[in-house]
XYZ file of N, CA, C and O in Angstrom:
464
model
N 187.148 -107.053 9.180
C 188.526 -106.661 8.931
C 188.879 -106.792 7.437
O 189.765 -106.098 6.954
N 188.156 -107.695 6.752
C 188.455 -107.882 5.330
C 188.144 -106.623 4.523
O 188.828 -106.329 3.535
N 187.118 -105.860 4.945
C 186.805 -104.610 4.252
C 187.925 -103.594 4.414
O 188.237 -102.839 3.492
N 188.519 -103.574 5.582
C 189.620 -102.641 5.842
C 190.805 -102.971 4.959
O 191.394 -102.086 4.330
N 191.155 -104.273 4.891
C 192.300 -104.662 4.062
C 192.025 -104.404 2.580
O 192.925 -104.003 1.841
N 190.801 -104.647 2.151
C 190.458 -104.361 0.756
C 190.626 -102.874 0.463
O 191.179 -102.487 -0.574
N 190.171 -102.034 1.376
C 190.293 -100.584 1.209
C 191.760 -100.157 1.202
O 192.191 -99.372 0.352
N 192.543 -100.694 2.127
C 193.955 -100.304 2.238
C 194.748 -100.768 1.019
O 195.519 -99.996 0.427
N 194.563 -102.015 0.613
C 195.323 -102.551 -0.522
C 194.885 -101.883 -1.827
O 195.724 -101.497 -2.648
N 193.581 -101.746 -2.037
C 193.102 -101.059 -3.243
C 193.586 -99.623 -3.296
O 194.005 -99.129 -4.340
N 193.562 -98.948 -2.151
C 194.069 -97.579 -2.081
C 195.558 -97.502 -2.341
O 196.037 -96.576 -3.000
N 196.301 -98.490 -1.847
C 197.751 -98.516 -2.071
C 198.075 -98.696 -3.552
O 199.000 -98.051 -4.075
N 197.301 -99.527 -4.235
C 197.518 -99.698 -5.676
C 197.223 -98.387 -6.403
O 197.973 -97.979 -7.309
N 196.178 -97.697 -5.985
C 195.856 -96.398 -6.593
C 196.931 -95.360 -6.300
O 197.264 -94.545 -7.163
N 197.490 -95.402 -5.102
C 198.580 -94.479 -4.757
C 199.788 -94.730 -5.637
O 200.424 -93.790 -6.133
N 200.112 -96.002 -5.862
C 201.237 -96.331 -6.743
C 200.981 -95.781 -8.145
O 201.876 -95.183 -8.755
N 199.762 -95.956 -8.641
C 199.434 -95.417 -9.960
C 199.545 -93.907 -10.011
O 200.077 -93.342 -10.971
N 199.078 -93.237 -8.972
C 199.168 -91.780 -8.934
C 200.610 -91.317 -8.845
O 200.997 -90.331 -9.483
N 201.429 -92.023 -8.077
C 202.854 -91.682 -7.992
C 203.565 -91.879 -9.326
O 204.460 -91.108 -9.684
N 203.178 -92.927 -10.053
C 203.778 -93.138 -11.374
C 203.484 -91.957 -12.299
O 204.336 -91.547 -13.080
N 202.276 -91.387 -12.172
C 201.932 -90.245 -13.018
C 202.558 -88.946 -12.516
O 203.057 -88.149 -13.305
N 202.526 -88.719 -11.196
C 203.008 -87.451 -10.654
C 204.524 -87.390 -10.552
O 205.140 -86.429 -10.995
N 205.123 -88.400 -9.966
C 206.574 -88.405 -9.747
C 207.305 -88.950 -10.969
O 208.311 -88.399 -11.411
N 206.780 -90.062 -11.512
C 207.425 -90.684 -12.669
C 207.119 -90.008 -13.976
O 207.696 -90.353 -15.000
N 206.186 -89.054 -13.971
C 205.788 -88.301 -15.163
C 205.320 -89.210 -16.298
O 205.513 -88.919 -17.478
N 204.684 -90.345 -15.940
C 204.130 -91.226 -16.953
C 202.739 -90.744 -17.342
O 202.024 -90.156 -16.539
N 202.373 -90.988 -18.581
C 201.028 -90.659 -19.030
C 200.053 -91.667 -18.402
O 200.469 -92.736 -17.951
N 198.762 -91.355 -18.375
C 197.801 -92.333 -17.856
C 197.854 -93.676 -18.597
O 197.713 -94.731 -17.980
N 198.083 -93.642 -19.901
C 198.173 -94.889 -20.667
C 199.390 -95.713 -20.245
O 199.310 -96.933 -20.096
N 200.525 -95.037 -20.049
C 201.723 -95.748 -19.602
C 201.536 -96.300 -18.188
O 201.989 -97.403 -17.876
N 200.883 -95.533 -17.345
C 200.629 -95.982 -15.973
C 199.729 -97.204 -15.975
O 199.999 -98.191 -15.286
N 198.669 -97.160 -16.760
C 197.746 -98.285 -16.832
C 198.457 -99.522 -17.371
O 198.323 -100.620 -16.821
N 199.252 -99.361 -18.413
C 199.994 -100.487 -18.972
C 200.971 -101.067 -17.963
O 201.111 -102.289 -17.854
N 201.640 -100.198 -17.211
C 202.580 -100.653 -16.195
C 201.876 -101.471 -15.126
O 202.352 -102.551 -14.736
N 200.726 -101.013 -14.668
C 199.990 -101.738 -13.637
C 199.458 -103.074 -14.160
O 199.444 -104.066 -13.435
N 199.037 -103.126 -15.416
C 198.589 -104.391 -16.004
C 199.759 -105.373 -16.079
O 199.615 -106.553 -15.734
N 200.918 -104.903 -16.504
C 202.095 -105.773 -16.601
C 202.526 -106.259 -15.223
O 202.887 -107.428 -15.051
N 202.469 -105.398 -14.219
C 202.809 -105.817 -12.850
C 201.857 -106.914 -12.381
O 202.286 -107.925 -11.809
N 200.574 -106.759 -12.642
C 199.604 -107.795 -12.280
C 199.874 -109.094 -13.011
O 199.752 -110.182 -12.434
N 200.252 -109.004 -14.284
C 200.565 -110.203 -15.066
C 201.807 -110.902 -14.529
O 201.834 -112.133 -14.403
N 202.828 -110.133 -14.191
C 204.058 -110.718 -13.645
C 203.790 -111.387 -12.301
O 204.258 -112.495 -12.045
N 203.017 -110.716 -11.452
C 202.700 -111.306 -10.150
C 201.921 -112.603 -10.298
O 202.148 -113.565 -9.562
N 201.001 -112.662 -11.271
C 200.274 -113.905 -11.486
C 201.181 -114.980 -12.068
O 201.066 -116.144 -11.704
N 202.084 -114.594 -12.960
C 203.029 -115.559 -13.523
C 203.936 -116.167 -12.466
O 204.387 -117.304 -12.604
N 204.194 -115.426 -11.413
C 205.017 -115.915 -10.294
C 204.174 -116.546 -9.182
O 204.674 -116.810 -8.094
N 202.883 -116.758 -9.452
C 201.938 -117.323 -8.476
C 201.848 -116.507 -7.194
O 201.680 -117.052 -6.105
N 201.932 -115.190 -7.310
C 201.837 -114.317 -6.145
C 200.515 -113.551 -6.088
O 200.164 -113.017 -5.039
N 199.779 -113.504 -7.194
C 198.561 -112.681 -7.193
C 197.382 -113.391 -6.529
O 196.564 -112.745 -5.893
N 197.284 -114.702 -6.660
C 196.167 -115.415 -6.022
C 196.204 -115.307 -4.499
O 195.161 -115.037 -3.885
N 197.365 -115.476 -3.839
C 197.383 -115.229 -2.395
C 197.069 -113.773 -2.045
O 196.450 -113.488 -1.013
N 197.463 -112.876 -2.916
C 197.175 -111.454 -2.737
C 195.664 -111.219 -2.778
O 195.120 -110.466 -1.969
N 194.968 -111.898 -3.697
C 193.509 -111.792 -3.793
C 192.851 -112.386 -2.554
O 191.889 -111.822 -2.027
N 193.357 -113.517 -2.087
C 192.787 -114.129 -0.879
C 192.915 -113.202 0.325
O 192.032 -113.143 1.169
N 194.014 -112.462 0.396
C 194.231 -111.551 1.514
C 193.420 -110.269 1.373
O 192.741 -109.843 2.300
N 193.465 -109.648 0.192
C 192.882 -108.319 0.009
C 191.477 -108.332 -0.584
O 190.805 -107.312 -0.559
N 191.031 -109.432 -1.127
C 189.692 -109.502 -1.710
C 189.505 -108.506 -2.836
O 190.301 -108.444 -3.770
N 188.458 -107.694 -2.748
C 188.146 -106.723 -3.795
C 189.235 -105.662 -3.939
O 189.350 -105.039 -4.992
N 190.048 -105.461 -2.914
C 191.155 -104.513 -3.015
C 192.186 -104.934 -4.040
O 192.936 -104.118 -4.553
N 192.205 -106.237 -4.364
C 193.130 -106.746 -5.372
C 192.433 -107.102 -6.683
O 193.079 -107.149 -7.725
N 191.118 -107.340 -6.640
C 190.430 -107.742 -7.869
C 189.833 -106.577 -8.641
O 189.582 -106.700 -9.833
N 189.597 -105.441 -7.995
C 188.973 -104.313 -8.676
C 189.981 -103.464 -9.458
O 189.697 -103.065 -10.585
N 191.175 -103.159 -8.932
C 192.112 -102.306 -9.688
C 192.580 -102.953 -10.992
O 192.416 -104.158 -11.204
N 193.187 -102.174 -11.835
C 193.613 -102.607 -13.171
C 194.658 -103.717 -13.123
O 194.804 -104.464 -14.087
N 195.360 -103.869 -12.008
C 196.335 -104.955 -11.898
C 195.654 -106.308 -12.041
O 196.261 -107.267 -12.524
N 194.393 -106.388 -11.673
C 193.644 -107.639 -11.793
C 193.431 -108.031 -13.253
O 193.295 -109.211 -13.561
N 193.412 -107.059 -14.166
C 193.259 -107.376 -15.584
C 194.486 -108.142 -16.077
O 194.355 -109.125 -16.813
N 195.672 -107.710 -15.673
C 196.886 -108.449 -16.027
C 196.877 -109.843 -15.439
O 197.281 -110.815 -16.077
N 196.394 -109.934 -14.207
C 196.259 -111.230 -13.556
C 195.328 -112.130 -14.361
O 195.628 -113.292 -14.609
N 194.187 -111.604 -14.792
C 193.213 -112.393 -15.537
C 193.771 -112.853 -16.881
O 193.530 -113.987 -17.309
N 194.525 -111.988 -17.557
C 195.116 -112.363 -18.836
C 196.043 -113.561 -18.690
O 195.933 -114.555 -19.414
N 196.970 -113.475 -17.756
C 197.949 -114.548 -17.572
C 197.297 -115.793 -16.994
O 197.594 -116.909 -17.411
N 196.384 -115.595 -16.048
C 195.715 -116.734 -15.408
C 194.944 -117.553 -16.446
O 195.044 -118.781 -16.480
N 194.195 -116.879 -17.297
C 193.444 -117.568 -18.347
C 194.342 -118.247 -19.358
O 194.090 -119.377 -19.786
N 195.412 -117.559 -19.745
C 196.340 -118.130 -20.725
C 197.022 -119.378 -20.171
O 197.131 -120.402 -20.869
N 197.478 -119.333 -18.937
C 198.152 -120.490 -18.349
C 197.188 -121.655 -18.123
O 197.549 -122.819 -18.329
N 195.970 -121.334 -17.717
C 194.970 -122.382 -17.495
C 194.660 -123.122 -18.798
O 194.631 -124.353 -18.839
N 194.447 -122.386 -19.870
C 194.146 -123.003 -21.163
C 195.385 -123.642 -21.782
O 195.254 -124.610 -22.532
N 196.567 -123.140 -21.482
C 197.799 -123.767 -21.969
C 197.910 -125.189 -21.432
O 198.223 -126.119 -22.186
N 197.609 -125.370 -20.170
C 197.687 -126.705 -19.574
C 196.586 -127.619 -20.096
O 196.772 -128.823 -20.167
N 195.444 -127.032 -20.471
C 194.315 -127.849 -20.930
C 194.392 -128.155 -22.421
O 194.187 -129.293 -22.828
N 194.699 -127.137 -23.254
C 194.628 -127.294 -24.705
C 195.961 -127.188 -25.427
O 196.002 -127.256 -26.649
N 197.034 -126.956 -24.735
C 198.327 -126.786 -25.392
C 198.573 -125.326 -25.738
O 197.948 -124.424 -25.189
N 199.480 -125.112 -26.679
C 199.907 -123.746 -26.977
C 198.810 -122.867 -27.567
O 198.833 -121.662 -27.391
N 197.832 -123.448 -28.254
C 196.733 -122.634 -28.783
C 195.916 -122.052 -27.632
O 195.271 -121.015 -27.779
N 195.964 -122.696 -26.481
C 195.244 -122.221 -25.307
C 195.740 -120.882 -24.799
O 195.002 -120.174 -24.108
N 196.966 -120.536 -25.127
C 197.487 -119.227 -24.709
C 196.632 -118.118 -25.312
O 196.259 -117.167 -24.631
N 196.293 -118.264 -26.579
C 195.474 -117.258 -27.257
C 194.020 -117.323 -26.786
O 193.428 -116.300 -26.434
N 193.458 -118.513 -26.768
C 192.039 -118.636 -26.429
C 191.777 -118.345 -24.959
O 190.725 -117.819 -24.613
N 192.710 -118.664 -24.086
C 192.525 -118.438 -22.654
C 192.449 -116.969 -22.297
O 191.696 -116.577 -21.398
N 193.205 -116.147 -22.995
C 193.177 -114.708 -22.743
C 191.776 -114.161 -22.987
O 191.236 -113.401 -22.195
N 191.165 -114.588 -24.082
C 189.847 -114.061 -24.432
C 188.735 -114.681 -23.598
O 187.733 -114.031 -23.336
N 188.898 -115.920 -23.179
C 187.856 -116.582 -22.402
C 187.647 -115.893 -21.060
O 186.526 -115.685 -20.619
N 188.715 -115.504 -20.417
C 188.613 -114.920 -19.078
C 188.267 -113.433 -19.122
O 187.522 -112.944 -18.282
N 188.767 -112.703 -20.093
C 188.622 -111.248 -20.088
C 187.541 -110.717 -21.024
O 187.297 -109.511 -21.054
N 186.887 -111.582 -21.776
C 185.934 -111.101 -22.783
C 184.760 -110.343 -22.165
O 184.293 -109.360 -22.742
N 184.274 -110.770 -21.020
C 183.145 -110.075 -20.399
C 183.525 -108.651 -20.003
O 182.760 -107.709 -20.232
N 184.710 -108.470 -19.431
C 185.159 -107.143 -19.033
C 185.391 -106.224 -20.213
O 185.014 -105.046 -20.182
N 185.986 -106.762 -21.253
C 186.238 -105.959 -22.453
C 184.918 -105.583 -23.120
O 184.717 -104.435 -23.533
N 184.009 -106.550 -23.218
C 182.697 -106.278 -23.825
C 181.937 -105.222 -23.028
O 181.323 -104.322 -23.612
N 181.957 -105.322 -21.710
C 181.263 -104.343 -20.872
C 181.850 -102.956 -21.062
O 181.112 -101.966 -21.149
N 183.164 -102.856 -21.151
C 183.802 -101.558 -21.352
C 183.379 -100.932 -22.681
O 183.085 -99.740 -22.754
N 183.308 -101.743 -23.715
C 182.902 -101.228 -25.027
C 181.439 -100.797 -25.012
O 181.090 -99.705 -25.484
N 180.574 -101.633 -24.457
C 179.136 -101.336 -24.454
C 178.831 -100.087 -23.627
O 178.115 -99.190 -24.076
N 179.392 -100.019 -22.405
C 179.097 -98.870 -21.548
C 179.744 -97.591 -22.076
O 179.189 -96.501 -21.897
N 180.880 -97.688 -22.750
C 181.481 -96.511 -23.376
C 180.595 -95.997 -24.506
O 180.411 -94.796 -24.675
N 180.041 -96.930 -25.269
C 179.127 -96.535 -26.346
C 177.881 -95.852 -25.786
O 177.448 -94.818 -26.291
N 177.310 -96.438 -24.739
C 176.122 -95.846 -24.116
C 176.438 -94.447 -23.586
O 175.649 -93.516 -23.770
N 177.581 -94.291 -22.935
C 177.961 -92.975 -22.422
C 178.137 -91.974 -23.558
O 177.747 -90.810 -23.436
N 178.689 -92.423 -24.688
C 178.878 -91.516 -25.826
C 177.546 -91.127 -26.446
O 177.383 -90.003 -26.923
N 176.572 -92.028 -26.430
C 175.254 -91.730 -27.003
C 174.501 -90.757 -26.099
O 173.837 -89.828 -26.579
N 174.612 -90.932 -24.791
C 173.860 -90.100 -23.841
C 174.480 -88.735 -23.598
O 173.802 -87.827 -23.150
N 175.755 -88.587 -23.870
C 176.430 -87.308 -23.666
C 176.913 -86.795 -25.023
O 176.759 -87.448 -26.037
N 177.501 -85.631 -24.997
C 178.054 -85.071 -26.233
C 179.579 -85.040 -26.095
O 180.142 -84.048 -25.641
N 180.251 -86.148 -26.498
C 181.701 -86.167 -26.362
C 182.350 -85.157 -27.306
O 181.832 -84.883 -28.389
N 183.462 -84.621 -26.871
C 184.194 -83.652 -27.687
C 185.350 -84.356 -28.373
O 186.064 -85.126 -27.766
N 185.540 -84.040 -29.631
C 186.684 -84.563 -30.350
C 186.510 -85.866 -30.960
O 186.030 -86.828 -30.950
């Protein structure tokens, strides 16, 4: 049943993103930023972790999880190291994802012929 909930919740997040672009006439960048901020707000209110426990990969794979990771890391390091932890915590949790995005984008650009 957990696979079903992951599929339904992940699909619902994608539907919200598509509605923001189609109905709200937001650009993909604005839509992505909105979903990241929503994930950050939900984590700041301690609502995203129960959401992850319920939906599993349906909540951790979409872009809302990036906002969750930013705030989660910042708050964790804030409690451990003080205010400097806000800066360092953001990079500690999300650095692998950001690095992977840069590396795989570079590889894709080398293997294909990007335009523009």
